[in-house]
Amino acid sequence: MTKQVWFITGASSGFGEAFAHHALSAGHCVVATARDIAKLQGLVEAAPDRVLAHRLDVAKSGEAEAAVKAAVARFGRIDVLINNAGYGVVGAVEETPDAELRALMDTNFFGAAEVIRAALPILRAQRAGAIVNISSMGGQMSFAGFSAYSASKFALEGLSEALAAEVAPFGIKVLIVEPGQFRTNLAGGAMRHMPANDAYRDTVGATREFAHTMHHTQQGDPLKAAAAIAKAIEAEHTPLRLQLGQDSVDAIRAHSENLLADLRAWETVAIDTRIDASSE
Ligand code: NDP
């Protein structure tokens, strides 16, 4: 396999750190980015000649461009861009203040969009590369208490689907990744709990509880996720979406079947909305 350059956001923890270790063990170079580069010290020590640690808070405008410039200055190219930085919010729509919703979108959606815009001129000039956007199984479906998180991931998926069509002619692949529960710090410090309103105890209460108890009980292995992503981007026919974990596969299959069942059940009503020829 030829040596690649992987550019990873949120490489200080969980998935991002695992993606970096996977790339290094495959002999690739890594641009590991994080809000606090002190947290990248272990990665740098693992392969000082193949790791560039660079500051990148994806919610801060302008930092993506600087990190991409530094990546190209050090390694000359970017082959795999992984938009991984993100966090979660748990709370009902009514419990989630506007500022929390906007801050989440700034990181999970606008942050990824800015990194993509910064990297695209490089990938287009190369006429090759892959953009991997870490969504979630919550990026295709949602449930009570995860509206904000799902909104940010649905937005990322919508952008990614259009992006895939736009950049395919340049030889650039786009992969949306939809993990189920993986053992990272997401359910620890990276999950923000909104102040509870008792009116939502019966609907959001279980989600709130689940978000606490899932920490360090998740079945998914981030290093195996990294290997699955590498396999998908190296495949001749890379899928647009890759689910990860039995939980994600089961939930998205059930959700897709429900969508189709609703479509079939309401198809006649849906199409009977055309302007009558007689009234034109
Ligand atoms: P972690 O909390 O372990 O890692 C999150 C990473 O994102 C950290 O490195 C964190 O940096 C970084 N981050 C957060 N905000 C910013 C920001 N503004 N700029 C740069 N980096 C930032 O959780 P995961 O590894 O699980 O999360 C990675 C991605 O995976 C997220 O997008 C998450 O939504 C997604 N995901 C995770 C699932 C799981 O079960 N683990 C399931 C589905 C999706 P810092 O160290 O500075 O806090």
Coordinates of N, CA and C and ligand atoms in Angstrom, one line a residue, residues 10-16 35 39 56-59 84-87 107 134-136 149 153 179-182 184-186 190 214, ligand 1:
G10 N -9.9 16.3 16.1 CA -10.3 15.7 17.4 C -9.4 14.4 17.6
A11 N -8.1 14.5 17.4 CA -7.2 13.4 17.5 C -6.8 13.1 18.9
S12 N -7.3 14.0 19.9 CA -6.8 13.9 21.3 C -7.4 12.8 22.1
S13 N -8.4 12.1 21.5 CA -9.2 11.2 22.3 C -10.0 10.2 21.4
G14 N -10.5 9.1 22.0 CA -11.4 8.2 21.4 C -11.2 7.8 20.0
F15 N -12.2 8.0 19.1 CA -12.0 7.6 17.7 C -10.8 8.3 17.0
G16 N -10.7 9.6 17.2 CA -9.6 10.3 16.5 C -8.3 9.8 16.8
R35 N -7.7 20.7 20.0 CA -7.8 22.0 20.6 C -6.5 22.2 21.5
K39 N -2.2 17.2 24.4 CA -2.9 15.9 24.4 C -2.4 15.0 23.3
L56 N -6.1 22.7 16.3 CA -7.2 23.0 15.5 C -8.5 22.9 16.4
D57 N -9.0 24.0 16.8 CA -10.4 24.0 17.4 C -11.3 24.3 16.2
V58 N -12.1 23.3 15.8 CA -12.9 23.4 14.6 C -14.0 24.5 14.7
A59 N -14.3 24.9 16.0 CA -15.3 25.9 16.2 C -14.7 27.3 16.0
N84 N -13.7 14.3 12.5 CA -14.1 13.5 13.6 C -14.5 14.3 14.9
A85 N -14.0 15.5 15.0 CA -14.2 16.3 16.2 C -15.7 16.5 16.5
G86 N -16.1 16.2 17.7 CA -17.5 16.4 17.9 C -17.9 16.1 19.4
Y87 N -19.1 16.5 19.8 CA -19.5 16.1 21.1 C -21.1 16.0 21.1
T107 N -19.5 23.2 16.2 CA -18.5 22.2 16.2 C -18.8 21.0 15.2
I134 N -17.4 11.8 10.2 CA -17.9 10.9 11.3 C -19.3 11.5 11.7
S135 N -20.3 10.7 11.3 CA -21.7 11.1 11.7 C -22.0 10.2 12.9
S136 N -23.1 9.5 12.8 CA -23.5 8.6 13.9 C -24.7 7.8 13.4
Y149 N -28.2 16.7 19.0 CA -27.1 15.9 18.4 C -27.5 15.4 17.0
K153 N -25.8 16.0 13.2 CA -25.3 14.9 12.4 C -26.2 14.8 11.1
P179 N -21.4 5.3 13.4 CA -21.2 4.4 14.4 C -22.3 4.3 15.4
G180 N -22.5 3.1 16.0 CA -23.3 2.9 17.1 C -22.5 3.3 18.4
Q181 N -22.6 2.5 19.4 CA -21.9 2.8 20.7 C -20.5 2.3 20.6
F182 N -19.5 3.1 20.7 CA -18.1 2.7 20.8 C -17.5 3.3 22.0
T184 N -15.4 5.2 23.8 CA -14.6 6.5 23.8 C -15.0 7.3 25.0
N185 N -14.6 8.6 24.9 CA -15.0 9.5 26.1 C -16.3 10.2 25.8
L186 N -17.0 9.9 24.6 CA -18.2 10.7 24.2 C -19.2 10.8 25.3
A190 N -17.6 14.5 27.1 CA -18.0 15.1 25.8 C -19.6 15.0 25.7
M214 N -24.1 4.4 29.7 CA -23.3 3.8 28.5 C -21.8 4.0 28.6
Ligands
NDP1 P1 -14.4 11.6 22.5 O1 -15.0 12.5 23.5 O2 -13.5 10.5 23.0 O3 -13.6 12.5 21.4 C1 -14.1 13.7 20.9 C2 -13.0 14.5 20.3 O4 -13.5 15.6 19.7 C3 -12.0 14.9 21.3 O5 -10.7 14.8 20.8 C4 -12.3 16.4 21.5 O6 -11.2 17.2 21.9 C5 -12.7 16.7 20.1 N1 -13.4 18.0 20.0 C6 -14.6 18.4 20.6 N2 -14.9 19.7 20.3 C7 -13.8 20.1 19.4 C8 -13.5 21.3 18.8 N3 -14.3 22.4 18.9 N4 -12.4 21.3 18.0 C9 -11.6 20.3 17.9 N5 -11.8 19.1 18.5 C10 -12.9 19.0 19.3 O7 -15.6 11.0 21.7 P2 -15.6 10.1 20.3 O8 -14.2 9.7 19.9 O9 -16.6 9.1 20.5 O10 -16.1 11.2 19.3 C11 -15.6 11.4 18.0 C12 -16.7 11.5 17.0 O11 -17.4 10.3 17.0 C13 -17.8 12.6 17.4 O12 -18.1 13.3 16.2 C14 -19.0 11.8 17.8 O13 -20.2 12.4 17.6 C15 -18.8 10.5 16.9 N6 -19.6 9.4 17.4 C16 -19.2 8.7 18.5 C17 -19.9 7.5 18.9 C18 -19.5 6.7 20.1 O14 -20.2 5.8 20.5 N7 -18.3 6.9 20.7 C19 -21.1 7.1 18.2 C20 -21.4 7.9 17.1 C21 -20.7 9.0 16.7 P3 -10.8 17.5 23.4 O15 -9.9 16.4 23.8 O16 -10.2 18.8 23.3 O17 -12.1 17.5 24.2

